XYZ file of C-alpha atoms in Angstrom:
300
model
C 0.159 0.230 0.205
C 2.782 2.486 1.268
C 4.398 2.083 -2.086
C 1.694 3.167 -4.594
C 0.255 6.705 -1.766
C 2.822 8.737 -4.538
C 0.056 8.022 -7.352
C -2.702 8.983 -5.443
C -1.597 12.580 -4.998
C -1.500 13.771 -8.572
C -4.028 16.830 -9.148
C -6.410 14.418 -11.227
C -6.476 11.775 -8.871
C -7.054 14.065 -5.973
C -9.736 15.901 -7.597
C -11.016 12.604 -9.007
C -11.773 11.119 -4.964
C -13.150 14.410 -4.335
C -15.539 14.186 -6.985
C -16.704 10.503 -6.179
C -16.565 11.378 -2.781
C -19.311 14.095 -3.261
C -21.396 12.216 -5.546
C -21.843 9.778 -3.043
C -22.803 11.978 -0.702
C -25.604 13.203 -2.729
C -26.708 9.932 -2.649
C -26.367 9.901 1.207
C -24.799 7.288 1.309
C -22.278 6.138 4.276
C -18.902 5.411 4.714
C -17.777 6.558 1.523
C -13.725 7.021 2.473
C -13.279 3.643 3.914
C -15.083 2.411 0.587
C -13.276 4.609 -1.728
C -9.629 3.849 0.216
C -10.160 0.440 0.204
C -11.056 0.027 -3.610
C -8.398 2.056 -4.596
C -5.580 0.489 -2.144
C -4.577 3.719 -0.409
C -4.627 4.294 3.733
C -8.360 5.877 4.797
C -6.774 8.602 7.197
C -4.470 9.294 4.059
C -7.470 9.610 1.504
C -9.654 11.584 4.366
C -6.653 13.982 4.252
C -7.105 14.171 0.528
C -10.368 15.045 0.933
C -9.977 17.209 3.519
C -7.856 19.525 1.337
C -10.000 19.256 -1.604
C -12.846 20.030 0.553
C -11.236 23.256 2.004
C -10.186 24.073 -1.757
C -12.994 23.857 -3.788
C -15.903 24.355 -0.646
C -14.604 26.553 1.607
C -11.015 28.340 0.393
C -12.946 30.111 -2.571
C -10.634 33.298 -2.265
C -7.166 31.125 -3.232
C -5.505 30.745 -6.313
C -5.921 26.771 -7.521
C -2.468 26.910 -7.970
C -0.912 28.232 -5.241
C -0.386 24.830 -3.094
C -1.632 23.328 0.169
C 1.459 25.840 1.376
C -1.082 28.584 1.925
C -3.442 26.959 5.042
C -1.732 27.817 8.260
C 1.192 24.669 9.042
C -0.478 21.812 10.648
C -4.059 23.013 10.234
C -5.140 19.278 8.554
C -3.601 17.438 10.607
C -5.530 19.599 13.918
C -8.345 18.957 11.952
C -8.215 15.421 11.162
C -7.121 15.154 15.434
C -10.027 17.240 16.413
C -13.308 17.096 13.895
C -15.463 19.292 15.853
C -13.798 22.002 14.390
C -15.157 20.983 10.965
C -17.502 23.283 9.573
C -19.178 20.072 8.153
C -20.927 17.271 9.807
C -20.833 14.271 7.358
C -17.131 14.583 6.374
C -16.260 15.133 10.520
C -18.249 11.745 10.820
C -16.862 10.574 7.933
C -13.020 11.258 9.117
C -13.983 9.734 12.465
C -14.624 6.374 10.959
C -11.355 6.445 9.039
C -9.388 6.850 12.263
C -11.149 3.878 14.232
C -10.643 1.459 11.326
C -7.475 2.564 9.773
C -4.605 0.064 11.476
C -2.051 2.081 10.105
C -2.242 5.344 10.044
C -3.949 8.065 11.816
C -3.824 10.111 15.305
C -4.549 7.115 16.981
C -1.737 4.793 15.762
C 0.212 7.589 16.444
C -0.222 7.578 19.915
C 0.173 3.991 19.922
C 3.075 4.197 18.378
C 3.959 7.326 19.921
C 3.506 4.994 23.591
C 4.802 1.831 22.076
C 8.198 3.378 21.152
C 8.580 5.003 24.907
C 7.765 1.561 26.097
C 11.070 0.127 24.500
C 13.219 2.677 25.566
C 12.563 2.220 28.587
C 13.519 -1.637 28.209
C 16.592 -0.971 26.227
C 17.879 1.328 29.513
C 16.713 -1.130 31.723
C 19.021 -3.459 29.751
C 21.627 -1.424 29.440
C 21.611 -0.949 33.591
C 21.529 -4.688 34.441
C 24.816 -4.880 32.275
C 25.931 -1.817 34.028
C 26.967 0.008 31.008
C 27.590 3.231 31.206
C 25.760 5.697 29.206
C 22.982 9.080 28.632
C 20.082 8.848 26.844
C 18.582 11.184 24.413
C 17.574 13.922 27.096
C 20.384 14.198 28.565
C 22.337 14.752 25.064
C 20.388 17.540 24.287
C 20.998 19.181 27.313
C 24.307 18.937 26.179
C 23.727 20.975 22.969
C 23.736 17.385 20.626
C 22.068 18.232 17.381
C 21.576 14.326 16.751
C 20.775 12.213 19.539
C 20.670 8.018 19.353
C 18.361 6.926 22.644
C 21.620 5.491 23.771
C 25.186 7.109 23.807
C 27.872 5.135 25.833
C 30.281 6.963 27.442
C 32.588 3.559 27.401
C 32.067 1.733 24.084
C 31.283 -2.329 24.274
C 31.419 -5.321 21.829
C 28.253 -7.234 20.982
C 28.959 -9.936 18.718
C 32.985 -8.764 18.097
C 31.273 -6.205 16.345
C 32.635 -1.962 18.157
C 29.307 -0.530 19.559
C 29.022 3.522 20.830
C 25.691 4.086 20.712
C 22.232 2.090 20.488
C 18.982 3.450 18.617
C 15.404 1.983 19.948
C 12.526 0.926 17.216
C 10.349 -0.593 18.231
C 8.747 -1.322 14.690
C 9.696 -4.614 11.979
C 12.618 -3.018 9.944
C 11.848 -3.126 6.804
C 13.958 -1.473 2.985
C 12.068 1.227 2.692
C 11.640 2.582 6.564
C 15.350 1.517 7.056
C 16.198 3.117 4.282
C 14.958 6.826 6.113
C 16.463 5.984 9.257
C 19.585 5.539 7.611
C 19.637 8.827 5.762
C 18.004 11.054 9.068
C 19.400 9.289 11.767
C 21.508 5.906 11.453
C 24.687 7.414 9.605
C 24.684 10.757 11.159
C 24.521 9.276 14.015
C 28.034 6.890 13.023
C 29.323 10.102 11.702
C 29.739 11.810 14.702
C 29.861 8.990 17.205
C 31.164 5.873 15.345
C 30.126 2.170 15.062
C 26.448 1.721 16.778
C 23.841 -0.735 16.791
C 19.880 -0.602 16.189
C 17.444 -2.969 17.393
C 14.133 -3.412 16.091
C 12.409 -5.309 18.358
C 9.748 -7.068 15.884
C 12.066 -8.071 13.548
C 13.311 -7.285 10.169
C 13.852 -8.415 6.630
C 17.036 -10.116 6.995
C 18.562 -8.857 3.926
C 18.858 -6.015 5.572
C 21.369 -7.685 7.996
C 24.010 -8.407 5.390
C 25.052 -4.905 5.219
C 28.093 -4.446 7.522
C 29.729 -1.566 5.569
C 28.371 0.931 7.409
C 29.193 0.030 10.510
C 25.478 -0.277 12.046
C 24.991 -3.988 13.896
C 21.054 -4.966 13.142
C 19.775 -6.642 16.686
C 16.428 -8.101 16.626
C 16.776 -8.216 20.458
C 18.811 -6.553 23.229
C 22.663 -8.499 23.445
C 22.785 -11.588 26.034
C 25.930 -11.078 28.630
C 27.910 -13.737 26.739
C 27.764 -11.608 23.625
C 28.412 -8.276 25.250
C 32.685 -7.590 25.885
C 33.312 -4.627 28.584
C 36.677 -3.099 27.630
C 36.779 -2.133 31.556
C 37.060 -5.898 31.805
C 39.205 -6.723 29.715
C 41.205 -4.550 30.909
C 40.666 -5.266 34.328
C 41.916 -8.407 33.167
C 44.653 -8.102 31.722
C 46.091 -5.287 34.043
C 45.798 -7.752 36.781
C 47.835 -10.248 34.444
C 50.632 -7.446 34.737
C 50.642 -6.648 37.764
C 50.691 -10.585 38.361
C 53.650 -10.712 36.192
C 55.418 -7.852 37.797
C 55.421 -9.352 41.283
C 56.615 -12.735 39.800
C 59.602 -10.839 37.785
C 60.713 -8.496 41.198
C 60.549 -11.701 43.354
C 62.567 -13.950 40.609
C 65.505 -11.829 40.418
C 64.203 -10.319 36.313
C 64.009 -13.631 34.683
C 64.037 -13.247 31.359
C 61.468 -15.384 30.185
C 58.814 -13.409 32.570
C 60.569 -10.291 31.635
C 60.153 -10.672 28.631
C 56.525 -12.106 28.223
C 55.783 -9.175 30.701
C 56.631 -6.608 28.317
C 54.572 -8.378 25.771
C 51.549 -8.659 27.389
C 52.112 -4.530 28.370
C 52.572 -3.864 24.587
C 49.581 -6.079 23.448
C 47.115 -4.016 26.596
C 48.083 -0.827 25.202
C 47.757 -1.665 21.463
C 44.531 -3.137 22.688
C 43.192 -0.004 23.913
C 44.659 2.368 21.184
C 42.354 0.093 18.405
C 39.266 0.050 21.170
C 39.568 3.851 21.053
C 39.855 4.360 17.331
C 37.799 1.478 15.948
C 35.577 4.433 13.702
C 38.392 3.579 11.417
C 37.640 0.693 9.209
C 41.321 -1.074 9.586
C 40.866 -0.446 13.569
C 38.307 -1.946 13.832
C 38.869 -5.083 12.210
C 42.438 -5.760 14.243
C 40.362 -5.465 17.277
C 37.462 -8.328 16.525
C 40.621 -10.577 15.911
C 43.120 -9.391 18.387
C 44.562 -12.429 20.535
C 43.944 -11.178 24.604
C 45.862 -14.501 25.307
C 49.612 -14.152 24.904
C 49.989 -17.593 26.704
C-alpha cells in the first residue's frame, strides 16, 4: 500500500476522489471514504486527508488561487482538523473522517499515539537492559541538554563489543525493519549517528528483513533483541583482566630477580594491552576495527 501512495497525490487523482466522494454524499451514502480507500488501495486516513484538503480548496477557500498549493493553509492545519473533528464545519465529513481514524490500522492519530507509546515503552526497556549490564551511558534527553544535534536513544560513554562489533550508541525501534523505513532511518538517523559517534547498533524489536543485516560496511549492527551477557564484552573488564595479569607478572619478575622469560612475556603483555586500548578507541577506523575483532588477548 505504501509504495503506491505517491500515485494518489496527483492533482487529477485528488480531484477524482473528491468528485466521487461528493457524488456519493449527494445520494446520502455512508462509509464513503472507507469504501473508496479499500477500492483504490490507499490508507483510509490518507484518503480522508486528501478529501479534507480538496474540501477546503473547493468549498471553503474560494479566495485562494488553485495553483498556490497546500502551503497557503496554516502549518499543521489539516493535522489539527483530523485530530479534532469538532473543528470541521461539515458534520457529514467529520463523521466520515472519524470513521477512518477508528478503522485505519496503519495511519492516523490513534495509530500515531499507539506507536509513540510503544516507542517510549521499548526505550525504557533498552535503558533497563543497559543498566542491568552495567553500561555507562547517557540518554537522548541528556544529550539534548548538552547541545547535541543528533541524539540516539543511548550514547555509551564507554564503548562495548557486541557480537565482536564495536558499539558506541544504541537506537531502539519498536517496529519491524522493512527496506523503505530502514533506508529513511539510515539517511535521517543511523548514518549521522555513525559519523558523529562511530559504530553503533540498532534494535528492531519486532524483527527486520533478513537482507538488511547483510550490509556491514556502514558499521551499524542490526539486532532484533537486546544481546545476552555472553555477547557483550566490556572494555573495563578486558582492561582489568589484562592489568591484573601484568601486575602478577610484575611481582613474579621482582621476586625472581628479573627472570628473562618472564620479563619478555611481561613486556609482550604490556605492549598488547596498550595496542588493544588504542585500537578500541580508534574503532571508527575500518582497519582499526578489523584488527580489534581479530586481536588475541591471550599471549600464552
